[in-house]
PDB file of C-alpha atoms in Angstrom:
ATOM      1  CA  MET O   1      89.076  55.817 -63.704  1.00  0.00           C
ATOM      2  CA  MET O   2      92.235  53.764 -63.898  1.00  0.00           C
ATOM      3  CA  LYS O   3      91.929  50.155 -62.777  1.00  0.00           C
ATOM      4  CA  MET O   4      94.245  47.987 -60.798  1.00  0.00           C
ATOM      5  CA  LYS O   5      94.152  44.408 -59.290  1.00  0.00           C
ATOM      6  CA  ALA O   6      93.672  43.984 -55.616  1.00  0.00           C
ATOM      7  CA  ILE O   7      92.485  41.495 -52.908  1.00  0.00           C
ATOM      8  CA  LYS O   8      89.266  43.119 -51.627  1.00  0.00           C
ATOM      9  CA  LEU O   9      87.064  41.249 -49.226  1.00  0.00           C
ATOM     10  CA  THR O  10      83.438  41.739 -49.000  1.00  0.00           C
ATOM     11  CA  GLN O  11      82.903  39.130 -46.192  1.00  0.00           C
ATOM     12  CA  PRO O  12      84.812  36.428 -44.352  1.00  0.00           C
ATOM     13  CA  CYS O  13      86.226  33.749 -46.508  1.00  0.00           C
ATOM     14  CA  LYS O  14      88.876  30.774 -46.541  1.00  0.00           C
ATOM     15  CA  ALA O  15      92.444  31.432 -47.463  1.00  0.00           C
ATOM     16  CA  SER O  16      91.835  29.790 -50.873  1.00  0.00           C
ATOM     17  CA  GLU O  17      89.157  32.444 -51.625  1.00  0.00           C
ATOM     18  CA  LEU O  18      91.723  35.298 -51.456  1.00  0.00           C
ATOM     19  CA  VAL O  19      91.823  36.045 -55.228  1.00  0.00           C
ATOM     20  CA  PRO O  20      92.570  39.252 -57.089  1.00  0.00           C
ATOM     21  CA  THR O  21      89.666  41.490 -58.532  1.00  0.00           C
ATOM     22  CA  THR O  22      89.806  44.768 -60.503  1.00  0.00           C
ATOM     23  CA  VAL O  23      89.159  47.768 -58.495  1.00  0.00           C
ATOM     24  CA  GLU O  24      89.777  51.478 -59.193  1.00  0.00           C
ATOM     25  CA  ILE O  25      92.948  53.010 -58.434  1.00  0.00           C
ATOM     26  CA  PRO O  26      92.615  55.543 -55.303  1.00  0.00           C
ATOM     27  CA  GLU O  27      92.590  59.094 -56.261  1.00  0.00           C
ATOM     28  CA  LEU O  28      95.272  61.266 -54.584  1.00  0.00           C
ATOM     29  CA  LYS O  29      94.181  63.235 -51.610  1.00  0.00           C
ATOM     30  CA  PRO O  30      95.959  66.177 -49.620  1.00  0.00           C
ATOM     31  CA  GLY O  31      98.106  64.875 -47.303  1.00  0.00           C
ATOM     32  CA  TYR O  32      98.527  61.543 -49.024  1.00  0.00           C
ATOM     33  CA  ALA O  33     100.894  60.022 -51.680  1.00  0.00           C
ATOM     34  CA  LEU O  34     100.030  57.253 -53.960  1.00  0.00           C
ATOM     35  CA  ILE O  35     102.412  54.435 -53.951  1.00  0.00           C
ATOM     36  CA  LYS O  36     103.154  51.455 -56.561  1.00  0.00           C
ATOM     37  CA  VAL O  37     103.210  48.478 -54.134  1.00  0.00           C
ATOM     38  CA  LYS O  38     106.446  46.351 -54.752  1.00  0.00           C
ATOM     39  CA  ALA O  39     106.104  43.812 -51.719  1.00  0.00           C
ATOM     40  CA  PHE O  40     104.259  43.168 -48.555  1.00  0.00           C
ATOM     41  CA  GLY O  41     104.501  40.862 -45.537  1.00  0.00           C
ATOM     42  CA  VAL O  42     101.492  38.537 -44.551  1.00  0.00           C
ATOM     43  CA  ASN O  43     100.574  38.965 -40.885  1.00  0.00           C
ATOM     44  CA  GLU O  44      98.535  37.134 -38.354  1.00  0.00           C
ATOM     45  CA  SER O  45      96.238  40.080 -38.029  1.00  0.00           C
ATOM     46  CA  GLU O  46      95.300  39.798 -41.694  1.00  0.00           C
ATOM     47  CA  VAL O  47      94.301  36.165 -41.275  1.00  0.00           C
ATOM     48  CA  THR O  48      92.106  37.439 -38.396  1.00  0.00           C
ATOM     49  CA  SER O  49      90.488  40.062 -40.432  1.00  0.00           C
ATOM     50  CA  ARG O  50      89.936  37.374 -43.337  1.00  0.00           C
ATOM     51  CA  LYS O  51      87.990  35.276 -40.966  1.00  0.00           C
ATOM     52  CA  GLY O  52      85.891  38.223 -39.790  1.00  0.00           C
ATOM     53  CA  GLU O  53      87.291  38.075 -36.271  1.00  0.00           C
ATOM     54  CA  SER O  54      89.026  41.462 -35.955  1.00  0.00           C
ATOM     55  CA  SER O  55      88.203  44.342 -33.429  1.00  0.00           C
ATOM     56  CA  SER O  56      85.581  46.883 -34.427  1.00  0.00           C
ATOM     57  CA  ASP O  57      88.051  49.123 -36.291  1.00  0.00           C
ATOM     58  CA  PHE O  58      87.945  46.544 -39.135  1.00  0.00           C
ATOM     59  CA  LYS O  59      85.158  46.997 -41.716  1.00  0.00           C
ATOM     60  CA  TYR O  60      84.067  45.374 -44.824  1.00  0.00           C
ATOM     61  CA  PRO O  61      84.652  45.927 -47.885  1.00  0.00           C
ATOM     62  CA  ARG O  62      88.218  45.986 -47.361  1.00  0.00           C
ATOM     63  CA  ILE O  63      91.417  45.624 -49.148  1.00  0.00           C
ATOM     64  CA  LEU O  64      93.952  43.844 -46.449  1.00  0.00           C
ATOM     65  CA  GLY O  65      97.289  44.471 -45.759  1.00  0.00           C
ATOM     66  CA  ILE O  66      98.846  46.361 -42.727  1.00  0.00           C
ATOM     67  CA  GLU O  67     102.262  46.961 -44.279  1.00  0.00           C
ATOM     68  CA  GLY O  68     104.019  47.442 -47.590  1.00  0.00           C
ATOM     69  CA  VAL O  69     106.926  48.817 -49.542  1.00  0.00           C
ATOM     70  CA  GLY O  70     107.216  50.380 -52.829  1.00  0.00           C
ATOM     71  CA  VAL O  71     107.784  53.460 -55.105  1.00  0.00           C
ATOM     72  CA  ILE O  72     105.942  56.694 -54.887  1.00  0.00           C
ATOM     73  CA  ASP O  73     103.756  57.148 -58.004  1.00  0.00           C
ATOM     74  CA  LYS O  74     102.008  60.371 -57.446  1.00  0.00           C
ATOM     75  CA  VAL O  75     102.384  63.187 -54.724  1.00  0.00           C
ATOM     76  CA  ASN O  76     100.725  66.546 -54.281  1.00  0.00           C
ATOM     77  CA  PRO O  77     102.386  69.936 -55.166  1.00  0.00           C
ATOM     78  CA  GLY O  78     104.735  70.985 -52.529  1.00  0.00           C
ATOM     79  CA  SER O  79     105.187  67.424 -50.968  1.00  0.00           C
ATOM     80  CA  SER O  80     108.459  66.502 -49.389  1.00  0.00           C
ATOM     81  CA  PHE O  81     108.393  63.226 -51.216  1.00  0.00           C
ATOM     82  CA  LYS O  82     109.268  62.532 -54.960  1.00  0.00           C
ATOM     83  CA  VAL O  83     107.874  60.587 -57.679  1.00  0.00           C
ATOM     84  CA  GLY O  84     110.098  57.377 -57.944  1.00  0.00           C
ATOM     85  CA  GLN O  85     111.331  57.642 -54.196  1.00  0.00           C
ATOM     86  CA  LYS O  86     111.298  54.136 -52.317  1.00  0.00           C
ATOM     87  CA  VAL O  87     109.132  54.099 -49.365  1.00  0.00           C
ATOM     88  CA  ALA O  88     107.823  51.613 -46.487  1.00  0.00           C
ATOM     89  CA  THR O  89     104.783  51.858 -44.369  1.00  0.00           C
ATOM     90  CA  MET O  90     102.834  50.111 -41.619  1.00  0.00           C
ATOM     91  CA  MET O  91      99.821  50.262 -39.297  1.00  0.00           C
ATOM     92  CA  GLY O  92      98.004  53.605 -39.326  1.00  0.00           C
ATOM     93  CA  GLY O  93      94.721  51.829 -39.952  1.00  0.00           C
ATOM     94  CA  MET O  94      95.995  50.005 -43.243  1.00  0.00           C
ATOM     95  CA  GLY O  95      94.013  47.073 -44.164  1.00  0.00           C
ATOM     96  CA  ARG O  96      91.614  47.670 -41.378  1.00  0.00           C
ATOM     97  CA  ALA O  97      90.107  51.134 -41.139  1.00  0.00           C
ATOM     98  CA  ILE O  98      91.438  52.087 -44.464  1.00  0.00           C
ATOM     99  CA  ASP O  99      92.493  49.983 -47.552  1.00  0.00           C
ATOM    100  CA  GLY O 100      95.892  48.340 -47.350  1.00  0.00           C
ATOM    101  CA  SER O 101      98.699  46.712 -49.170  1.00  0.00           C
ATOM    102  CA  TYR O 102      97.176  43.769 -50.905  1.00  0.00           C
ATOM    103  CA  ALA O 103      96.907  45.602 -54.232  1.00  0.00           C
ATOM    104  CA  GLU O 104      98.830  47.144 -57.126  1.00  0.00           C
ATOM    105  CA  TYR O 105      98.793  50.695 -55.640  1.00  0.00           C
ATOM    106  CA  MET O 106      97.771  51.939 -52.164  1.00  0.00           C
ATOM    107  CA  LEU O 107      97.004  55.561 -50.990  1.00  0.00           C
ATOM    108  CA  ILE O 108      98.903  56.369 -47.591  1.00  0.00           C
ATOM    109  CA  LYS O 109      99.297  59.468 -45.423  1.00  0.00           C
ATOM    110  CA  GLU O 110     102.667  61.017 -46.055  1.00  0.00           C
ATOM    111  CA  LYS O 111     103.323  60.985 -42.230  1.00  0.00           C
ATOM    112  CA  ASN O 112     103.118  57.293 -42.176  1.00  0.00           C
ATOM    113  CA  LEU O 113     105.932  56.931 -44.936  1.00  0.00           C
ATOM    114  CA  ILE O 114     109.597  56.032 -44.206  1.00  0.00           C
ATOM    115  CA  PRO O 115     111.804  57.018 -46.995  1.00  0.00           C
ATOM    116  CA  PHE O 116     114.684  54.674 -47.823  1.00  0.00           C
ATOM    117  CA  GLU O 117     117.575  53.999 -50.296  1.00  0.00           C
ATOM    118  CA  SER O 118     118.639  50.468 -50.759  1.00  0.00           C
ATOM    119  CA  ASN O 119     119.623  48.027 -53.617  1.00  0.00           C
ATOM    120  CA  LEU O 120     118.371  45.098 -51.709  1.00  0.00           C
ATOM    121  CA  ASP O 121     115.727  42.693 -53.267  1.00  0.00           C
ATOM    122  CA  TRP O 122     112.207  43.754 -52.613  1.00  0.00           C
ATOM    123  CA  SER O 123     111.465  40.353 -50.842  1.00  0.00           C
ATOM    124  CA  ILE O 124     113.858  41.298 -48.304  1.00  0.00           C
ATOM    125  CA  ILE O 125     112.798  44.865 -47.719  1.00  0.00           C
ATOM    126  CA  GLY O 126     109.065  43.788 -47.876  1.00  0.00           C
ATOM    127  CA  ALA O 127     109.690  41.504 -44.965  1.00  0.00           C
ATOM    128  CA  LEU O 128     110.576  44.130 -42.628  1.00  0.00           C
ATOM    129  CA  PRO O 129     108.266  47.092 -41.874  1.00  0.00           C
ATOM    130  CA  GLU O 130     105.931  45.736 -39.360  1.00  0.00           C
ATOM    131  CA  MET O 131     108.354  43.132 -37.970  1.00  0.00           C
ATOM    132  CA  LEU O 132     111.178  45.641 -37.615  1.00  0.00           C
ATOM    133  CA  GLN O 133     108.987  48.469 -36.089  1.00  0.00           C
ATOM    134  CA  THR O 134     107.653  46.029 -33.405  1.00  0.00           C
ATOM    135  CA  ALA O 135     110.748  44.456 -32.586  1.00  0.00           C
ATOM    136  CA  TYR O 136     112.819  47.597 -32.587  1.00  0.00           C
ATOM    137  CA  GLY O 137     110.311  49.527 -30.434  1.00  0.00           C
ATOM    138  CA  SER O 138     110.010  46.548 -27.947  1.00  0.00           C
ATOM    139  CA  ILE O 139     113.802  46.453 -27.345  1.00  0.00           C
ATOM    140  CA  SER O 140     114.714  50.256 -27.316  1.00  0.00           C
ATOM    141  CA  GLN O 141     111.479  51.913 -25.892  1.00  0.00           C
ATOM    142  CA  GLY O 142     110.034  48.888 -24.077  1.00  0.00           C
ATOM    143  CA  LEU O 143     113.361  47.192 -22.717  1.00  0.00           C
ATOM    144  CA  HIS O 144     116.301  49.737 -23.327  1.00  0.00           C
ATOM    145  CA  ILE O 145     118.382  46.680 -24.274  1.00  0.00           C
ATOM    146  CA  LYS O 146     122.324  47.111 -23.882  1.00  0.00           C
ATOM    147  CA  LYS O 147     125.326  45.153 -24.368  1.00  0.00           C
ATOM    148  CA  ASP O 148     125.555  42.070 -22.007  1.00  0.00           C
ATOM    149  CA  ASP O 149     121.842  42.015 -21.103  1.00  0.00           C
ATOM    150  CA  VAL O 150     120.260  38.727 -20.779  1.00  0.00           C
ATOM    151  CA  LEU O 151     117.131  38.693 -22.726  1.00  0.00           C
ATOM    152  CA  LEU O 152     114.426  36.082 -22.665  1.00  0.00           C
ATOM    153  CA  VAL O 153     112.191  36.127 -25.652  1.00  0.00           C
ATOM    154  CA  ARG O 154     109.042  34.244 -24.927  1.00  0.00           C
ATOM    155  CA  GLY O 155     107.344  33.426 -28.374  1.00  0.00           C
ATOM    156  CA  GLY O 156     110.835  33.447 -29.950  1.00  0.00           C
ATOM    157  CA  SER O 157     110.071  31.693 -33.158  1.00  0.00           C
ATOM    158  CA  SER O 158     107.355  34.219 -34.040  1.00  0.00           C
ATOM    159  CA  THR O 159     108.279  36.937 -36.742  1.00  0.00           C
ATOM    160  CA  VAL O 160     108.552  39.706 -34.113  1.00  0.00           C
ATOM    161  CA  GLY O 161     110.568  37.249 -31.779  1.00  0.00           C
ATOM    162  CA  LEU O 162     113.021  36.255 -34.331  1.00  0.00           C
ATOM    163  CA  MET O 163     113.726  39.929 -35.447  1.00  0.00           C
ATOM    164  CA  ALA O 164     113.798  41.080 -31.911  1.00  0.00           C
ATOM    165  CA  SER O 165     116.400  38.412 -31.044  1.00  0.00           C
ATOM    166  CA  VAL O 166     118.429  39.206 -34.284  1.00  0.00           C
ATOM    167  CA  LEU O 167     118.486  43.045 -33.285  1.00  0.00           C
ATOM    168  CA  ALA O 168     119.286  42.377 -29.502  1.00  0.00           C
ATOM    169  CA  HIS O 169     122.052  39.952 -30.531  1.00  0.00           C
ATOM    170  CA  HIS O 170     123.556  42.484 -32.745  1.00  0.00           C
ATOM    171  CA  LEU O 171     123.427  45.066 -29.972  1.00  0.00           C
ATOM    172  CA  GLY O 172     125.603  42.712 -27.765  1.00  0.00           C
ATOM    173  CA  ALA O 173     122.869  40.959 -25.719  1.00  0.00           C
ATOM    174  CA  LYS O 174     122.626  37.339 -24.907  1.00  0.00           C
ATOM    175  CA  VAL O 175     119.271  36.023 -26.169  1.00  0.00           C
ATOM    176  CA  ILE O 176     117.362  33.168 -24.730  1.00  0.00           C
ATOM    177  CA  ALA O 177     114.390  32.673 -27.150  1.00  0.00           C
ATOM    178  CA  THR O 178     111.529  29.957 -26.873  1.00  0.00           C
ATOM    179  CA  THR O 179     109.613  27.957 -29.384  1.00  0.00           C
ATOM    180  CA  ARG O 180     106.954  25.158 -28.870  1.00  0.00           C
ATOM    181  CA  ASN O 181     108.132  23.518 -32.148  1.00  0.00           C
ATOM    182  CA  GLU O 182     111.353  21.567 -32.178  1.00  0.00           C
ATOM    183  CA  LYS O 183     111.805  21.783 -35.652  1.00  0.00           C
ATOM    184  CA  LYS O 184     112.206  25.617 -35.524  1.00  0.00           C
ATOM    185  CA  LEU O 185     115.247  25.312 -32.816  1.00  0.00           C
ATOM    186  CA  ALA O 186     117.715  24.938 -35.933  1.00  0.00           C
ATOM    187  CA  THR O 187     116.639  28.000 -37.676  1.00  0.00           C
ATOM    188  CA  MET O 188     116.858  29.918 -34.586  1.00  0.00           C
ATOM    189  CA  LYS O 189     120.355  28.894 -33.998  1.00  0.00           C
ATOM    190  CA  ASP O 190     121.242  29.773 -37.558  1.00  0.00           C
ATOM    191  CA  LEU O 191     119.928  33.283 -37.082  1.00  0.00           C
ATOM    192  CA  GLY O 192     122.389  33.822 -34.164  1.00  0.00           C
ATOM    193  CA  ILE O 193     120.259  33.257 -31.124  1.00  0.00           C
ATOM    194  CA  ASP O 194     122.567  32.190 -28.441  1.00  0.00           C
ATOM    195  CA  TYR O 195     120.222  29.760 -26.545  1.00  0.00           C
ATOM    196  CA  PRO O 196     117.036  28.579 -28.574  1.00  0.00           C
ATOM    197  CA  LEU O 197     114.882  26.749 -25.913  1.00  0.00           C
ATOM    198  CA  LEU O 198     112.007  24.399 -26.278  1.00  0.00           C
ATOM    199  CA  ASP O 199     108.991  25.914 -24.348  1.00  0.00           C
ATOM    200  CA  ASN O 200     108.115  22.606 -22.380  1.00  0.00           C
ATOM    201  CA  SER O 201     107.695  21.694 -18.782  1.00  0.00           C
ATOM    202  CA  ALA O 202     111.435  21.866 -18.334  1.00  0.00           C
ATOM    203  CA  PHE O 203     111.443  25.476 -19.547  1.00  0.00           C
ATOM    204  CA  VAL O 204     111.985  27.259 -16.205  1.00  0.00           C
ATOM    205  CA  GLU O 205     114.805  25.037 -15.225  1.00  0.00           C
ATOM    206  CA  GLU O 206     116.526  25.371 -18.443  1.00  0.00           C
ATOM    207  CA  VAL O 207     116.423  29.204 -18.100  1.00  0.00           C
ATOM    208  CA  LYS O 208     117.838  28.959 -14.666  1.00  0.00           C
ATOM    209  CA  LYS O 209     120.669  26.815 -15.784  1.00  0.00           C
ATOM    210  CA  ILE O 210     121.627  29.342 -18.524  1.00  0.00           C
ATOM    211  CA  ALA O 211     120.864  32.452 -16.208  1.00  0.00           C
ATOM    212  CA  PRO O 212     121.401  31.451 -12.540  1.00  0.00           C
ATOM    213  CA  ALA O 213     121.152  34.892 -11.564  1.00  0.00           C
ATOM    214  CA  LYS O 214     117.889  35.447 -13.321  1.00  0.00           C
ATOM    215  CA  VAL O 215     117.372  37.359 -16.718  1.00  0.00           C
ATOM    216  CA  ASP O 216     117.835  41.181 -17.164  1.00  0.00           C
ATOM    217  CA  LYS O 217     114.850  41.611 -19.651  1.00  0.00           C
ATOM    218  CA  VAL O 218     111.914  39.744 -20.986  1.00  0.00           C
ATOM    219  CA  LEU O 219     110.182  40.335 -24.188  1.00  0.00           C
ATOM    220  CA  GLU O 220     106.696  38.833 -23.850  1.00  0.00           C
ATOM    221  CA  LEU O 221     105.002  37.789 -26.957  1.00  0.00           C
ATOM    222  CA  VAL O 222     102.943  34.770 -25.807  1.00  0.00           C
ATOM    223  CA  GLY O 223     100.478  36.916 -23.418  1.00  0.00           C
ATOM    224  CA  PHE O 224      99.062  36.596 -20.072  1.00  0.00           C
ATOM    225  CA  SER O 225      99.178  32.840 -20.135  1.00  0.00           C
ATOM    226  CA  THR O 226     103.037  33.178 -19.485  1.00  0.00           C
ATOM    227  CA  LEU O 227     103.558  36.535 -18.307  1.00  0.00           C
ATOM    228  CA  PHE O 228     103.721  35.774 -14.433  1.00  0.00           C
ATOM    229  CA  GLN O 229     106.143  32.926 -15.020  1.00  0.00           C
ATOM    230  CA  ASP O 230     108.493  35.064 -17.073  1.00  0.00           C
ATOM    231  CA  MET O 231     108.412  37.805 -14.583  1.00  0.00           C
ATOM    232  CA  SER O 232     109.541  35.399 -11.914  1.00  0.00           C
ATOM    233  CA  LEU O 233     112.469  34.779 -13.847  1.00  0.00           C
ATOM    234  CA  VAL O 234     113.646  38.422 -14.071  1.00  0.00           C
ATOM    235  CA  LYS O 235     116.243  39.870 -11.520  1.00  0.00           C
ATOM    236  CA  GLU O 236     115.255  42.972  -9.505  1.00  0.00           C
ATOM    237  CA  GLY O 237     115.486  46.094 -11.477  1.00  0.00           C
ATOM    238  CA  GLY O 238     114.568  44.122 -14.777  1.00  0.00           C
ATOM    239  CA  TYR O 239     112.078  44.923 -17.228  1.00  0.00           C
ATOM    240  CA  THR O 240     109.352  42.907 -18.776  1.00  0.00           C
ATOM    241  CA  CYS O 241     107.734  44.378 -22.017  1.00  0.00           C
ATOM    242  CA  PHE O 242     104.201  42.885 -23.106  1.00  0.00           C
ATOM    243  CA  THR O 243     104.169  43.214 -26.957  1.00  0.00           C
ATOM    244  CA  GLY O 244     102.249  40.250 -28.141  1.00  0.00           C
ATOM    245  CA  ALA O 245      99.847  37.649 -27.059  1.00  0.00           C
ATOM    246  CA  LEU O 246     100.209  34.646 -29.358  1.00  0.00           C
ATOM    247  CA  GLY O 247      98.445  32.540 -26.790  1.00  0.00           C
ATOM    248  CA  GLY O 248      95.284  34.634 -27.497  1.00  0.00           C
ATOM    249  CA  LYS O 249      95.080  36.230 -23.992  1.00  0.00           C
ATOM    250  CA  TRP O 250      95.439  39.767 -24.045  1.00  0.00           C
ATOM    251  CA  THR O 251      93.552  40.885 -20.906  1.00  0.00           C
ATOM    252  CA  LEU O 252      93.272  39.569 -17.396  1.00  0.00           C
ATOM    253  CA  ASP O 253      90.055  39.644 -15.094  1.00  0.00           C
ATOM    254  CA  ASN O 254      90.807  40.709 -11.614  1.00  0.00           C
ATOM    255  CA  PHE O 255      94.370  42.037 -12.176  1.00  0.00           C
ATOM    256  CA  SER O 256      96.186  43.422  -9.164  1.00  0.00           C
ATOM    257  CA  PRO O 257      99.267  45.462  -9.202  1.00  0.00           C
ATOM    258  CA  PHE O 258     100.584  43.271  -6.446  1.00  0.00           C
ATOM    259  CA  MET O 259     100.808  40.522  -9.054  1.00  0.00           C
ATOM    260  CA  ILE O 260     103.818  42.167 -10.513  1.00  0.00           C
ATOM    261  CA  PRO O 261     106.739  41.071  -8.328  1.00  0.00           C
ATOM    262  CA  THR O 262     108.463  43.609  -6.210  1.00  0.00           C
ATOM    263  CA  GLY O 263     111.110  45.552  -8.050  1.00  0.00           C
ATOM    264  CA  ILE O 264     110.318  44.423 -11.614  1.00  0.00           C
ATOM    265  CA  PHE O 265     109.331  46.778 -14.092  1.00  0.00           C
ATOM    266  CA  LEU O 266     106.252  45.795 -16.170  1.00  0.00           C
ATOM    267  CA  THR O 267     105.768  47.792 -19.592  1.00  0.00           C
ATOM    268  CA  SER O 268     104.366  47.388 -23.041  1.00  0.00           C
ATOM    269  CA  TYR O 269     104.876  48.322 -26.526  1.00  0.00           C
ATOM    270  CA  ALA O 270     102.188  48.847 -29.498  1.00  0.00           C
ATOM    271  CA  GLY O 271     103.792  51.401 -32.081  1.00  0.00           C
ATOM    272  CA  GLU O 272     103.172  52.989 -35.338  1.00  0.00           C
ATOM    273  CA  ALA O 273     105.309  53.935 -38.455  1.00  0.00           C
ATOM    274  CA  LYS O 274     106.488  57.187 -36.523  1.00  0.00           C
ATOM    275  CA  ASP O 275     108.168  54.890 -33.990  1.00  0.00           C
ATOM    276  CA  LEU O 276     110.598  53.510 -36.463  1.00  0.00           C
ATOM    277  CA  PRO O 277     113.074  56.309 -37.153  1.00  0.00           C
ATOM    278  CA  THR O 278     114.049  56.727 -40.914  1.00  0.00           C
ATOM    279  CA  LYS O 279     117.575  56.651 -40.007  1.00  0.00           C
ATOM    280  CA  TYR O 280     117.341  53.460 -38.079  1.00  0.00           C
ATOM    281  CA  PHE O 281     115.463  51.630 -41.012  1.00  0.00           C
ATOM    282  CA  ASN O 282     118.124  52.770 -43.357  1.00  0.00           C
ATOM    283  CA  GLN O 283     120.833  51.633 -40.890  1.00  0.00           C
ATOM    284  CA  ILE O 284     119.266  48.245 -40.865  1.00  0.00           C
ATOM    285  CA  LEU O 285     119.011  47.922 -44.603  1.00  0.00           C
ATOM    286  CA  GLN O 286     122.897  48.731 -44.716  1.00  0.00           C
ATOM    287  CA  LEU O 287     123.618  46.088 -42.153  1.00  0.00           C
ATOM    288  CA  ILE O 288     121.776  43.616 -44.182  1.00  0.00           C
ATOM    289  CA  GLU O 289     123.532  44.639 -47.563  1.00  0.00           C
ATOM    290  CA  GLU O 290     126.751  44.282 -45.519  1.00  0.00           C
ATOM    291  CA  HIS O 291     125.563  40.691 -44.420  1.00  0.00           C
ATOM    292  CA  LYS O 292     125.736  41.777 -40.664  1.00  0.00           C
ATOM    293  CA  LEU O 293     122.208  41.016 -40.011  1.00  0.00           C
ATOM    294  CA  THR O 294     119.887  38.235 -41.337  1.00  0.00           C
ATOM    295  CA  VAL O 295     116.227  38.859 -42.111  1.00  0.00           C
ATOM    296  CA  PRO O 296     114.046  35.825 -40.903  1.00  0.00           C
ATOM    297  CA  ILE O 297     112.077  35.047 -44.237  1.00  0.00           C
ATOM    298  CA  ALA O 298     109.943  31.891 -44.401  1.00  0.00           C
ATOM    299  CA  LYS O 299     109.052  32.004 -48.006  1.00  0.00           C
ATOM    300  CA  VAL O 300     108.511  34.434 -50.989  1.00  0.00           C
ATOM    301  CA  TYR O 301     105.303  34.530 -53.025  1.00  0.00           C
ATOM    302  CA  HIS O 302     104.986  36.102 -56.377  1.00  0.00           C
ATOM    303  CA  GLY O 303     101.893  38.068 -57.334  1.00  0.00           C
ATOM    304  CA  LEU O 304      98.493  38.618 -55.814  1.00  0.00           C
ATOM    305  CA  THR O 305      97.403  35.150 -57.036  1.00  0.00           C
ATOM    306  CA  GLU O 306      99.638  33.467 -54.473  1.00  0.00           C
ATOM    307  CA  VAL O 307      98.379  35.467 -51.286  1.00  0.00           C
ATOM    308  CA  GLY O 308      96.022  32.663 -50.491  1.00  0.00           C
ATOM    309  CA  GLU O 309      98.965  30.274 -50.294  1.00  0.00           C
ATOM    310  CA  ALA O 310     100.917  32.751 -48.288  1.00  0.00           C
ATOM    311  CA  GLN O 311      98.177  32.929 -45.690  1.00  0.00           C
ATOM    312  CA  ALA O 312      97.504  29.396 -45.456  1.00  0.00           C
ATOM    313  CA  ASN O 313     101.188  28.663 -44.768  1.00  0.00           C
ATOM    314  CA  LEU O 314     101.216  31.294 -42.207  1.00  0.00           C
ATOM    315  CA  GLU O 315      98.391  29.770 -40.647  1.00  0.00           C
ATOM    316  CA  SER O 316      99.836  26.421 -40.672  1.00  0.00           C
ATOM    317  CA  GLY O 317     102.428  27.337 -38.009  1.00  0.00           C
ATOM    318  CA  LYS O 318     105.095  25.036 -39.797  1.00  0.00           C
ATOM    319  CA  PHE O 319     107.280  27.805 -40.899  1.00  0.00           C
ATOM    320  CA  SER O 320     109.846  30.031 -39.232  1.00  0.00           C
ATOM    321  CA  GLY O 321     109.970  33.677 -40.361  1.00  0.00           C
ATOM    322  CA  LYS O 322     108.128  36.078 -42.592  1.00  0.00           C
ATOM    323  CA  HIS O 323     106.128  35.208 -45.480  1.00  0.00           C
ATOM    324  CA  VAL O 324     106.336  37.871 -48.075  1.00  0.00           C
ATOM    325  CA  VAL O 325     104.527  38.529 -51.297  1.00  0.00           C
ATOM    326  CA  VAL O 326     106.353  40.560 -54.215  1.00  0.00           C
ATOM    327  CA  LEU O 327     104.511  42.000 -57.059  1.00  0.00           C
TER     328      LEU O 327
END
């Protein structure tokens, strides 16, 4: 059997204990492709898994990593993919129910692969899959964002919040995005967010000043702790999309539909690779190449030995944007 380096967890550990070990390269199976990993983003859910706090679909031993980009190394006869082709992937049980991207190679179902062509650096492409899929799904399927909409992104300095703000701004929406960290406001402004707002006791009044007629849409990334406050800021016929719970509160006891304000639509988004169209992924790469869109990247790391540092930095909350590991 051929060997590779990977970060394989057998039990909960500290970020500093994320060290590469030698494991076998996965063998090709029908319906799958073997990918040589070039880069991957580091995500909150992987920190949760490392700590042993994931939901029941996560099992040890496990190679972490819910997303990755790379080059096809092996395919089955008759596959629509070709060796050497560039692909992106995310979700589909990666890094949770099946081994993920914190490795030199990953075995992925072909239906979860997004082919692309780009000469961008792997560090930029590696930042995109999960962040772009969630942001795109939220603003398209969840919120139907269009030109001149006023969008409030609650949890706007998170990676998904930043990406959704960038995409919505590109579509011609006016974006109000929140952060609890004053130091992140400048980065948000640099990315083109129209109104970066500090999430403090004056938040509601500030939103009312910016949008006296209320906002058209809300992307909820903080969770139930702020959902009802945010829905009170939406005009009649407007949408609120629940995508994340950075505050940790995903569910609510004794929920009643009458808690939703009359005439306000409450929806949600939790997507997979299939929800990010290949055409759209390639369009975004083109816009980035043309400097019409900026990818929010916090820091780039090199090699599996730096994964621990990436997770520690993500956990610190001091950075804006995505942490990306390039192999």
